XYZ file of C-alpha atoms in Angstrom:
586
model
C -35.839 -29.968 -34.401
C -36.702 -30.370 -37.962
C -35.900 -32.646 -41.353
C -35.238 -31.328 -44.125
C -37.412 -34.087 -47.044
C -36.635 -33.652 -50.476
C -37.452 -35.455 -53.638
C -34.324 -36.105 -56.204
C -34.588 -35.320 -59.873
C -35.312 -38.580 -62.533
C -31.464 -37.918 -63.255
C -29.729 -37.630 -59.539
C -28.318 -40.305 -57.657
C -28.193 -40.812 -53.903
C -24.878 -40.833 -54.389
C -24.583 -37.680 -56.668
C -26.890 -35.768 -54.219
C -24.368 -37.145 -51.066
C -21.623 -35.722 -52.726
C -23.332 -32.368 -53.900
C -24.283 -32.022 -49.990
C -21.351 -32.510 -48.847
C -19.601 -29.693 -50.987
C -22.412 -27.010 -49.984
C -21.310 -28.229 -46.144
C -17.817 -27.552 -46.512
C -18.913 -24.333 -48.494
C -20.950 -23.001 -45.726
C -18.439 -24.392 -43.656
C -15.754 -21.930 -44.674
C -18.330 -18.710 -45.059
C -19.802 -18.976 -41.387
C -16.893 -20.519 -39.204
C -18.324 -19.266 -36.053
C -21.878 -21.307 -36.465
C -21.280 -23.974 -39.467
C -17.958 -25.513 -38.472
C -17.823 -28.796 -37.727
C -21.530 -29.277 -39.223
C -22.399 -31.552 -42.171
C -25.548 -33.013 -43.851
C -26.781 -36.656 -44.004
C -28.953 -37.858 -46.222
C -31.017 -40.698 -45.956
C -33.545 -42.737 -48.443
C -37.042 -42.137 -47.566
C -37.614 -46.134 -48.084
C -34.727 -46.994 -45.659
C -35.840 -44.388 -42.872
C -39.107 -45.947 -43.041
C -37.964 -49.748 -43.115
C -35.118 -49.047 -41.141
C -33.462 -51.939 -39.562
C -35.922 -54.630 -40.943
C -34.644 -53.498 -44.509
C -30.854 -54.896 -43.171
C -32.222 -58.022 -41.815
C -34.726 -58.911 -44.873
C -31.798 -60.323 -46.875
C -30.557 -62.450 -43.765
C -34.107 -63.731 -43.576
C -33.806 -64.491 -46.824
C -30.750 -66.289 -46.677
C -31.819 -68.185 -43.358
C -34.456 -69.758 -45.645
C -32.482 -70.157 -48.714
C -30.261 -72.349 -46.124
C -33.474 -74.358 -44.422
C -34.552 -75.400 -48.180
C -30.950 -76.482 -48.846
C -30.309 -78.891 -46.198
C -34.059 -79.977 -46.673
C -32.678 -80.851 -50.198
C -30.077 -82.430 -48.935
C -31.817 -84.544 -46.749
C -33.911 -86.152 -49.633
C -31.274 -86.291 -52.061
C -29.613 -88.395 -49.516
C -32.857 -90.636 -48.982
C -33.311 -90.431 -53.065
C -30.001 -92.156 -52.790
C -30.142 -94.455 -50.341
C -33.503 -95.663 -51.620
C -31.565 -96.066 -54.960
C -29.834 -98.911 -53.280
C -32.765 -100.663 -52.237
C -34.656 -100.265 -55.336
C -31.231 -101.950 -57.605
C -32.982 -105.176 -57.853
C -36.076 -103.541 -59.273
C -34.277 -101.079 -61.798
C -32.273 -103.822 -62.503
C -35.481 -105.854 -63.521
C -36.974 -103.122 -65.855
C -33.148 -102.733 -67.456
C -32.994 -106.500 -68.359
C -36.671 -106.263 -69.539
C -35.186 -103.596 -72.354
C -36.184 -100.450 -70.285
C -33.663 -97.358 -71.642
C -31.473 -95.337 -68.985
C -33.346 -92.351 -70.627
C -36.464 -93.724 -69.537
C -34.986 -94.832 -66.081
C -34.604 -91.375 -65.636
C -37.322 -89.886 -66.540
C -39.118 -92.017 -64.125
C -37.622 -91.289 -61.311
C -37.767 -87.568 -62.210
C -41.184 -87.616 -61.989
C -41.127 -89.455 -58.769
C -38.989 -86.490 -57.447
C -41.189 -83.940 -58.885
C -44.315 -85.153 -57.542
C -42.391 -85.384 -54.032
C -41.285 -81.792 -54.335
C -45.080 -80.231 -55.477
C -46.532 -82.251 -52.528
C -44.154 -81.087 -50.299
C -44.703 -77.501 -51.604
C -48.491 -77.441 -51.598
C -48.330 -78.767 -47.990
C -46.314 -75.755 -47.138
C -48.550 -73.029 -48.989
C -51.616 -75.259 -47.020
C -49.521 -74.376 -43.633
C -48.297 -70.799 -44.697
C -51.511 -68.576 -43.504
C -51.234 -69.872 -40.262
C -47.652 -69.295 -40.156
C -47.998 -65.792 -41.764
C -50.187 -65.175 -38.815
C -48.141 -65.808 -35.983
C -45.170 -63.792 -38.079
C -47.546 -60.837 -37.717
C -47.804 -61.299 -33.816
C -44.288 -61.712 -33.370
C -43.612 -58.311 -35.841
C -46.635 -56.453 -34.307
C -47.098 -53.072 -35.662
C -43.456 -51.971 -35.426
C -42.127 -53.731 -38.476
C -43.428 -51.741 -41.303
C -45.838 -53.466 -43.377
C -45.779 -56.756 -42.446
C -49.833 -56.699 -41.460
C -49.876 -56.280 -45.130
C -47.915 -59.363 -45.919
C -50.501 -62.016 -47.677
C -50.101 -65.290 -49.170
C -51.030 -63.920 -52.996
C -50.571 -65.614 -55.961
C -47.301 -64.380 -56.611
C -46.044 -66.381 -53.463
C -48.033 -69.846 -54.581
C -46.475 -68.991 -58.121
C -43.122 -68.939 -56.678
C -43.381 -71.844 -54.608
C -44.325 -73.806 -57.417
C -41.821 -72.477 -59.146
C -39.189 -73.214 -56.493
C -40.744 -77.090 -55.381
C -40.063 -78.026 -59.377
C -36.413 -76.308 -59.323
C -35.324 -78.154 -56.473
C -36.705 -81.360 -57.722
C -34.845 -80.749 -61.152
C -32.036 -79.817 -59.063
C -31.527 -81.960 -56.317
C -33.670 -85.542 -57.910
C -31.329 -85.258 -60.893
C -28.475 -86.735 -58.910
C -29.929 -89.840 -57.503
C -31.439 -90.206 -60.884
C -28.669 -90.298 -62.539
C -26.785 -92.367 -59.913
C -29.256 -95.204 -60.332
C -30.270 -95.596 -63.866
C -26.248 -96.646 -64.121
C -27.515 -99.988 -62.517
C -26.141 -103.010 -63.851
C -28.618 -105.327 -64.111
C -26.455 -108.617 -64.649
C -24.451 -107.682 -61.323
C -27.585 -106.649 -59.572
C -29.077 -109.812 -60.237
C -26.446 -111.808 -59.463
C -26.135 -110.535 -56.010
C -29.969 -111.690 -55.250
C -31.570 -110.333 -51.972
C -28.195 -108.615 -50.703
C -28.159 -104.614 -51.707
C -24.764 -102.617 -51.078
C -24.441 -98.705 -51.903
C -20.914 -99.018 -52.750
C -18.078 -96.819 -52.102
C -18.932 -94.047 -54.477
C -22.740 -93.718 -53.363
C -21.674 -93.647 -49.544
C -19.294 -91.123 -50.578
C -21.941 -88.737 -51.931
C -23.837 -89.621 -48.639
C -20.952 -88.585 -46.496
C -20.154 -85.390 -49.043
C -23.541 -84.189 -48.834
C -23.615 -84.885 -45.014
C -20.815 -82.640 -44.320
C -22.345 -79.383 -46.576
C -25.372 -79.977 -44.509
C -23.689 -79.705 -41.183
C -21.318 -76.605 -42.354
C -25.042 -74.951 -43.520
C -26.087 -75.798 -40.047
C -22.876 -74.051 -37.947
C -23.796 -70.863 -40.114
C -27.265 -70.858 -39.015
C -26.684 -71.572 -35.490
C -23.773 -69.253 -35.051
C -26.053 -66.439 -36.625
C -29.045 -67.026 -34.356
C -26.481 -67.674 -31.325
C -24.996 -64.010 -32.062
C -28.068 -62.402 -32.575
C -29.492 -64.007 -29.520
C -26.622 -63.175 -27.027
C -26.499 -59.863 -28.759
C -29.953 -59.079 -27.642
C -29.443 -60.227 -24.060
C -26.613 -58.246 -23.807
C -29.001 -55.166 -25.161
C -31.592 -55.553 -22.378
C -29.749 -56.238 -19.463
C -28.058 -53.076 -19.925
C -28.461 -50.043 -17.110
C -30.843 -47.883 -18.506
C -30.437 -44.811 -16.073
C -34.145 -45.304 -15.257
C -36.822 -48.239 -14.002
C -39.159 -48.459 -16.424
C -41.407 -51.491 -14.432
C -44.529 -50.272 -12.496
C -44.591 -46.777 -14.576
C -47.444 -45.556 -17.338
C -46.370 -42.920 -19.575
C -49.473 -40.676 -20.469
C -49.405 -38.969 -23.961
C -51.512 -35.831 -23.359
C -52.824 -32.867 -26.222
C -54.079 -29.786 -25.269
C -56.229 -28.283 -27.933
C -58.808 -26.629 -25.905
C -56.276 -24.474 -23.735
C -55.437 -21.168 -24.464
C -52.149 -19.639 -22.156
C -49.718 -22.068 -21.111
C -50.960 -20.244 -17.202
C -53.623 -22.097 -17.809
C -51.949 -25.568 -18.874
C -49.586 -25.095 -15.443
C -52.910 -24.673 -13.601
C -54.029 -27.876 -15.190
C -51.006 -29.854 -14.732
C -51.075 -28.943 -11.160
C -54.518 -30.457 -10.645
C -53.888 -33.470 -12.561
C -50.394 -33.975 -11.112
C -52.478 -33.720 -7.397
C -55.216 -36.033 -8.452
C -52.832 -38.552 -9.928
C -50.753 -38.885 -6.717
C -54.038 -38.957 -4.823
C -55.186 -42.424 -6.108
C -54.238 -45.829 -4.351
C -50.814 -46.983 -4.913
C -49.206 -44.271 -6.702
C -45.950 -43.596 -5.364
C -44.589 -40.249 -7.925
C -46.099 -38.193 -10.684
C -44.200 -35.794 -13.059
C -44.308 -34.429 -16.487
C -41.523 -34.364 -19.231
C -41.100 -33.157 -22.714
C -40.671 -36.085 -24.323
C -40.805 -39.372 -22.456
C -37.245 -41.800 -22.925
C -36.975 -43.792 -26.551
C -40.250 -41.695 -27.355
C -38.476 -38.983 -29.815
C -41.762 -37.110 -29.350
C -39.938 -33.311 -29.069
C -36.053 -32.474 -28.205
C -33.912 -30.468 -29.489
C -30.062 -29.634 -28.866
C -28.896 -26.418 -27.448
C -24.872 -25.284 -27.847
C -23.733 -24.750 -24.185
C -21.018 -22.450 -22.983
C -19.694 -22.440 -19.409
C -19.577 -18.535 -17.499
C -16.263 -16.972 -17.980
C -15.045 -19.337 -20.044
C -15.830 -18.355 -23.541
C -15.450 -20.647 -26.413
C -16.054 -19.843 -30.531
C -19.565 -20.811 -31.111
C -18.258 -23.669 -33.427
C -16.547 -25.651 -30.992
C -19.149 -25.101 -27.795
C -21.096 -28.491 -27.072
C -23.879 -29.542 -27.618
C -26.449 -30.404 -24.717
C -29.873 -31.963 -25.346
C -32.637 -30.062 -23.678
C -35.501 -31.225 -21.736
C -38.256 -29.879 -20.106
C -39.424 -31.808 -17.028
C -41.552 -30.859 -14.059
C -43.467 -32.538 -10.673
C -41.775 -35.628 -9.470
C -40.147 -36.450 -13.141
C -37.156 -37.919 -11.779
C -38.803 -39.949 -9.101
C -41.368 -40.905 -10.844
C -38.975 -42.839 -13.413
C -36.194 -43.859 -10.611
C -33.462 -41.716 -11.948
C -31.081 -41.459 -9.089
C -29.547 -38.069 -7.988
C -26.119 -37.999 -8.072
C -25.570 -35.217 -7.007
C -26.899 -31.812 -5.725
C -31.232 -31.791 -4.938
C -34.017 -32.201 -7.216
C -36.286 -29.050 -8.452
C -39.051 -27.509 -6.294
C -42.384 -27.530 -7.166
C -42.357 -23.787 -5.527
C -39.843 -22.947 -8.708
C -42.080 -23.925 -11.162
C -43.431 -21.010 -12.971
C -46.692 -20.731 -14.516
C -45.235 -18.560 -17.562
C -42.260 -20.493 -18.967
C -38.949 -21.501 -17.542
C -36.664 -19.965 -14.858
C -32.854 -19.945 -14.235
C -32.012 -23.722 -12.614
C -31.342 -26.696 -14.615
C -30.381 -30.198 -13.747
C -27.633 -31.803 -15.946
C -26.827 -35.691 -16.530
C -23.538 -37.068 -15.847
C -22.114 -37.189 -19.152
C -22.975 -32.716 -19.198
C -22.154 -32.445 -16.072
C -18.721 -33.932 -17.013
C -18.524 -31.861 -20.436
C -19.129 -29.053 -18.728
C -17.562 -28.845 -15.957
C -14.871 -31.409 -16.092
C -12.691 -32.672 -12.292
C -15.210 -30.693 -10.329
C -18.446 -30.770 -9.199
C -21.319 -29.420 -11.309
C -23.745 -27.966 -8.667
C -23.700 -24.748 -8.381
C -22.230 -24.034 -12.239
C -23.512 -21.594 -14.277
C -24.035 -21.976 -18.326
C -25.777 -20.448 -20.853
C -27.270 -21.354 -24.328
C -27.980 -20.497 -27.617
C -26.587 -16.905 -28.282
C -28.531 -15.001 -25.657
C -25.969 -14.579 -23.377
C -28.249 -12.955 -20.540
C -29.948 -16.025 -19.726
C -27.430 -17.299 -17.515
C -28.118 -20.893 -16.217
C -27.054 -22.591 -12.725
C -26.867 -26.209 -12.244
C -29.020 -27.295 -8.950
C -28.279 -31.064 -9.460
C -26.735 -34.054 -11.537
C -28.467 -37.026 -12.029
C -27.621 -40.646 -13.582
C -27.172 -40.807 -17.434
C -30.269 -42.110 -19.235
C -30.586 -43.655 -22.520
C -33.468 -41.267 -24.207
C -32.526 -41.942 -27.777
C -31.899 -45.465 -28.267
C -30.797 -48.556 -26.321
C -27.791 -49.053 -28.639
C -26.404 -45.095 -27.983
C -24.768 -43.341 -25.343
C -26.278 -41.537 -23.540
C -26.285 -37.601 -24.424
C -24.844 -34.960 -22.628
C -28.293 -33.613 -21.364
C -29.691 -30.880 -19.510
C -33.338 -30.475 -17.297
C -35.429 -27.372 -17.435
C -38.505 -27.074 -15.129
C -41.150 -26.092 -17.393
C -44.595 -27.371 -17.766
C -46.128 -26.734 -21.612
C -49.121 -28.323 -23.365
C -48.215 -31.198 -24.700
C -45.881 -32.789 -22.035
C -46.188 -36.219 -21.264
C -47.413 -37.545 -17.827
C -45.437 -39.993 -16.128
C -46.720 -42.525 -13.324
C -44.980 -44.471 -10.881
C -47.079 -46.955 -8.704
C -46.416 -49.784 -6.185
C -49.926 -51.789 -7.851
C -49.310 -53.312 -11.960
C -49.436 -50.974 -14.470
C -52.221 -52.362 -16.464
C -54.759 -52.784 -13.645
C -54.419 -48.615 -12.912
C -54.234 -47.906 -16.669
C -58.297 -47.448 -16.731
C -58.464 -44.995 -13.343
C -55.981 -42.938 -14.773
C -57.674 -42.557 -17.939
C -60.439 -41.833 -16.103
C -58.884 -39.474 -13.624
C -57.679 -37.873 -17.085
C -61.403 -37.130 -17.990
C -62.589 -36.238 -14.760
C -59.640 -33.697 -14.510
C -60.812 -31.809 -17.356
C -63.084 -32.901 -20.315
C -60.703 -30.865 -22.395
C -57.537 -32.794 -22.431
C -57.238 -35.468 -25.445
C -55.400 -38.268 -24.130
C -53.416 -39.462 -27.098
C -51.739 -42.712 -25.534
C -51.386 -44.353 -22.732
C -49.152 -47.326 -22.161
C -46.560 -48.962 -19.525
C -42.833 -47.879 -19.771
C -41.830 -52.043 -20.046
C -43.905 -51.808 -23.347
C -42.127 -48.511 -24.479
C -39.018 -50.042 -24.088
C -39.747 -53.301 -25.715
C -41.262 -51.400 -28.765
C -37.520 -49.904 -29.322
C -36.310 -53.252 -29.878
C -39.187 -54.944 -31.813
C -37.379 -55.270 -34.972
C -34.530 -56.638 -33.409
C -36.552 -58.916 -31.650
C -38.656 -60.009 -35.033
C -35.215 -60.427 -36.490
C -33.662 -62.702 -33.538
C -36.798 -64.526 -33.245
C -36.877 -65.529 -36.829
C -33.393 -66.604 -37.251
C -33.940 -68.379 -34.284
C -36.441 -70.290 -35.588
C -34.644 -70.715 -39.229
C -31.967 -72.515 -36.803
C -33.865 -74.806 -34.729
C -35.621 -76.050 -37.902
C -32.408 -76.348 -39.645
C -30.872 -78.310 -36.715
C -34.247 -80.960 -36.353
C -34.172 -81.445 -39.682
C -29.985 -81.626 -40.036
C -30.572 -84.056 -36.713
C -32.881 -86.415 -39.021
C -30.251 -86.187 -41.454
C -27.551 -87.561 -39.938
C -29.679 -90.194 -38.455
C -30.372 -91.416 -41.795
C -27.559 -91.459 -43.155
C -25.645 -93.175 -40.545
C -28.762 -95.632 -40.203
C -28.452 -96.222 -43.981
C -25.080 -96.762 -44.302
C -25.015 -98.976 -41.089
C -27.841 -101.236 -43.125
C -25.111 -101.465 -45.964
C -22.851 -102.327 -43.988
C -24.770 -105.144 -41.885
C -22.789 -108.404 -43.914
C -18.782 -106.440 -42.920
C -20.157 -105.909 -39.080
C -21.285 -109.714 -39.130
C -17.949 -110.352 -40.369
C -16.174 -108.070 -38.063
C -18.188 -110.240 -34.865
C -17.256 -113.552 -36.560
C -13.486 -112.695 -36.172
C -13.511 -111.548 -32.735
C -14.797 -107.710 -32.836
C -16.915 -106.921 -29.856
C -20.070 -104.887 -29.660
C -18.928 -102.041 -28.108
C -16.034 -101.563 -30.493
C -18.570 -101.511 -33.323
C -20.463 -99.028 -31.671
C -17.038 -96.714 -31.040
C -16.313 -97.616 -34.493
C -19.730 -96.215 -36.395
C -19.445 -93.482 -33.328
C -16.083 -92.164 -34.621
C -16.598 -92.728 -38.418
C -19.765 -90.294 -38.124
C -18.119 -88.124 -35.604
C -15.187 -87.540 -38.495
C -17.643 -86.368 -40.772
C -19.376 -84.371 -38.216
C -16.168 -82.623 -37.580
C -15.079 -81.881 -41.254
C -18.434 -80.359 -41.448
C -17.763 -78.087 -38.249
C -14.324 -77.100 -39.719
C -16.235 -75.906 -43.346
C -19.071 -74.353 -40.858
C -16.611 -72.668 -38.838
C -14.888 -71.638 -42.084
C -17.761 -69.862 -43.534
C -19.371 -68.526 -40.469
C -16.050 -66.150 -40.437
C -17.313 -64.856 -43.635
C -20.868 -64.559 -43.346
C -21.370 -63.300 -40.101
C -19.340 -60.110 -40.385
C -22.750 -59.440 -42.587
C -24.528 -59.597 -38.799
C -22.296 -56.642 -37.306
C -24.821 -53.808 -37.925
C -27.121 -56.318 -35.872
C -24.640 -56.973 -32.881
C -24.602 -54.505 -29.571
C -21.656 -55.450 -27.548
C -20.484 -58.498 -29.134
C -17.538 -59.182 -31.863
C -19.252 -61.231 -35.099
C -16.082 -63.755 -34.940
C -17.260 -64.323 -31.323
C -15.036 -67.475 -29.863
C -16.835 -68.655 -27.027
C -19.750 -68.381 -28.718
C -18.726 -70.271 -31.970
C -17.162 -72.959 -29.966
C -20.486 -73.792 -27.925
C -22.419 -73.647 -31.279
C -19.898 -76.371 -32.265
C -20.222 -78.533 -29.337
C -23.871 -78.338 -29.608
C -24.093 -79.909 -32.776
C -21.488 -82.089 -32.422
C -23.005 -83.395 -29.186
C -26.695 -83.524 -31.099
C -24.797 -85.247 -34.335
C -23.464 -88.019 -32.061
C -27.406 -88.599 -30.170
C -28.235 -88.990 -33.596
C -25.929 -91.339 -34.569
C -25.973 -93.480 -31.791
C -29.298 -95.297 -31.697
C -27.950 -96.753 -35.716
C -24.354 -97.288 -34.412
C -26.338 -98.819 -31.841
C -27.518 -101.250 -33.756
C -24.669 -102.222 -35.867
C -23.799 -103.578 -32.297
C -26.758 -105.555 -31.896
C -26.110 -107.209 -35.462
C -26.097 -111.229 -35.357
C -23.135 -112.653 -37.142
C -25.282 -115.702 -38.077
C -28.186 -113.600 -40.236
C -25.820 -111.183 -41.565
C -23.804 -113.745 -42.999
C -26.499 -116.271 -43.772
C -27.437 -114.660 -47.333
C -23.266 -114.566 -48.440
């Protein structure tokens, strides 16, 4: 029932401390056999218990964006480049008019930088807005992200970052043109080629940008099937149409009393319109309000204390089972004439997974068991019911056993045949009007219970998600580019091609396969990486292998099937080109 929280000296390690705990275990271990075997500590951070999964997926995040910048980058330096080409007559101009390659340089630098701190105080302009739809989609169960803030540390770093990538990514297009020669570049008058080496950076850069791209959308594809998988998963229970009531009792002073209490709200509950079952449980599924574990040992069938196992305990009372559509299995349900006022009596219920612990090729019903050391408090099984998940949607469920017991502090469960949110307010009400004395802590559907245990796997998915689409628009734009660039390059060798006989449509299968080559090499790299990378994802993943293949292959098609809609509207138009123009200025 209880955590042990301790704070390390200046001069301890988690490590150290690990290792020190795990010698005491194996100590205690060997001087209490009968109670300590098999038993062990865990320690755990304070900061990762309270970030808990969002901690893990804060560097992915991280990396997501690292990758959207990059094939941003990409994208320009490819424009920087093919802009280059257009602009050769023009450098060419300032060259022969005794303009320096230094200088050449240093002006398109600044071009880049000014292009890079527009772009980045455009983003900062959008990023409150963003920020707040990140804290809707987190909600309150990722820690601290209602704190997050767009502070000066975060404009500070984005102005930081906008100038890096311009030093970074401008430098090579800079470079590139200032090596203009101006007597060639003349010479050539109105017609502008690239030139093998600059349509070979295109194409190199192209590539990177669609590997970047496979990563990202094999990532988001795993974390999105993953979650599927998660929540189409049989739960044991239905948690639609049911309110779980979180109830304290501070005003009561015998648990006689709290029975007596429970009785007349259970009765005025099932009284309204529309409510189908009513019943009362320790600690309500995914909850972790109060459990704790009781060592079980079967009647005339003793076992050493270390090697009995271990049941979860419940207390449940009313309709519980009912109420949240847990199926019977086996056996009948508990009576409300068993219930007793004063504690809890001699009948339990067990879940499939005790029921087979326990009493394993036969039938559980009518088994007896008892607990904890007192051996006089002999249990007998009444029922089995379905397996729930109580813990977490990514566990097993627990070997589990029902006592009928009704205690302050149980919560109230609610099933009704009308939505849950239009009865919420007459069963806080009915609350009240029960007695003024109960403090209703919480009240809220089951659907939202069970979405709250996945919230930061949601927030995660949802992100990367995002990080992907925006990778693949902006990857799509890309290639579009490119290919439209380089088809413009090439307009005078497709006039050419027409003037000896090439039809349109094999120009158009021509750019078509050069641009699905490149798309491929990039899928190959992608694929490459993503074998790598998302092994990073498998503390993320419920039911689903990181090196996925149907997955990865449908990412693949995807983009190869959005790389050639972007390609075809330029190879389109290398078609379309007339032989007559596009060899008119040779």
């Amino acid at each position: 029932m209880f955590l042990v929280v301790g704070r390390l000296k200046p001069d301890v390690t988690e490590d150290a401390a690990r290792t020190e705990l795990a010698a005491l275990g194996q100590r205690l271990a060997t001087d209490y056999p009968e109670t300590n075997r098999r038993w062990s500590f865990e320690l755990i951070s304070f900061r990762d218990q309270v970030l808990g999964r969002t901690r893990q997926g804060i560097p992915m995040l991280a990396a997501a964006v690292a990758a959207v910048l990059l094939i941003c980058c990409v994208n320009l330096a490819n424009l920087l480049l093919a802009r280059g080409v257009a602009r050769q007559r023009e450098l060419a101009v300032r060259l022969a008019l005794g303009a320096g390659r230094r200088r050449l340089v240093q002006s398109l630098m600044i071009e880049s930088v000014l292009l890079s701190l527009l772009g980045g105080g455009f983003g900062i302009a959008l990023a409150n807005g963003a920020l707040q739809g990140i804290r809707v989609l987190g909600s309150a169960n990722v820690p601290f992200i209602r704190e997050a803030t767009v502070d000066g540390a975060a404009v500070l770093f984005t102005a930081g970052l906008a100038l890096l990538t311009a030093l970074v990514f401008g430098l090579l297009p800079a470079l590139r043109q200032s090596r203009v020669e101006a007597a060639d570049s003349l010479r050539t008058g109105a017609r502008t080629t690239g030139g093998p080496q600059i349509r070979a950076w295109q194409r190199g850069l192209l590539v990177g940008q669609i590997a970047v791209v496979l990563v990202l959308l094999a990532s988001a594809g795993l974390l999105l099937e993953s979650f599927r998988r998660l929540m189409a998963q049989d739960l044991g229970y239905k948690p639609q149409s049911v309110i779980a009531l979180d109830l304290g009792m501070p005003g009561f002073q015998t648990n006689e009393e709290i029975c007596r209490m429970y009785r007349a709200l259970r009765a005025r509950l099932a009284a309204m319109p529309g409510v189908d079952a009513v019943g009362t449980i320790s600690s309500t599924p995914l909850t972790g309000k109060w459990t704790f574990n009781e060592k079980a040992q079967v009647v005339g069938q003793p076992v050493p204390e270390a090697e009995r196992p271990l049941l979860a305990a419940t207390f449940v009372a009313f309709d519980y089972f009912q109420a949240l559509g847990i199926p019977l299995m086996d056996g009948r349900f508990f009576r409300d004439a068993e219930l007793k006022d004063n504690g809890y009596g001699q009948i339990v219920i067990l879940n499939q997974a005790a029921a087979t612990v326990l009493f394993p090729g036969r039938s559980a019903v009518g088994g007896r068991f008892t607990v904890g050391s007192s051996k006089e408090r002999v249990l007998e099984v009444v029922g089995v019911v379905k397996d729930t998940r109580d813990v977490r949607l990514e566990e097993k469920p627990q070997p589990r056993f029902y006592w009928q017991y009704a205690f302050g502090g149980a919560q109230v469960v609610v099933r009704s045949a009308i939505p849950s949110r239009a009865l919420m307010p007459l069963v806080r009400d009915t609350v009240q009007q029960t007695d003024p004395r109960i403090k209703l802590d919480s009240l809220r559907p089951m659907t939202e219970i069970v979405s709250a245990t996945v919230a930061e796997r949601r927030f995660l998915m949802a992100m990367l998600a995002t990080y992907a689409a925006l990778a693949l628009g902006i990857a799509t734009v890309g290639i579009f580019g490119v290919v439209a660039c380089q088809v413009a390059q090439r307009t005078n060798e497709f006039g050419i091609r027409l003037a000896l006989g090439a039809s349109p449509r094999g120009l158009l299968r021509l750019v078509l396969m050069q641009a699905g080559r490149l798309v491929l090499t990039g899928l190959a790299i992608g694929l490459a990486f993503s074998f790598a990378t998302n092994r990073l994802l498998s503390s993320q993943l419920f039911g689903l292998s990181p090196h996925d293949p149907f997955l990865l292959m449908t990412v693949s098609a995807l983009l190869l099937v959005v790389a050639l809609l972007a390609s075809f509207l330029p190879a389109r138009r290398a078609a379309k080109v007339n032989p007559m123009e596009a060899l008119r200025c040779e």
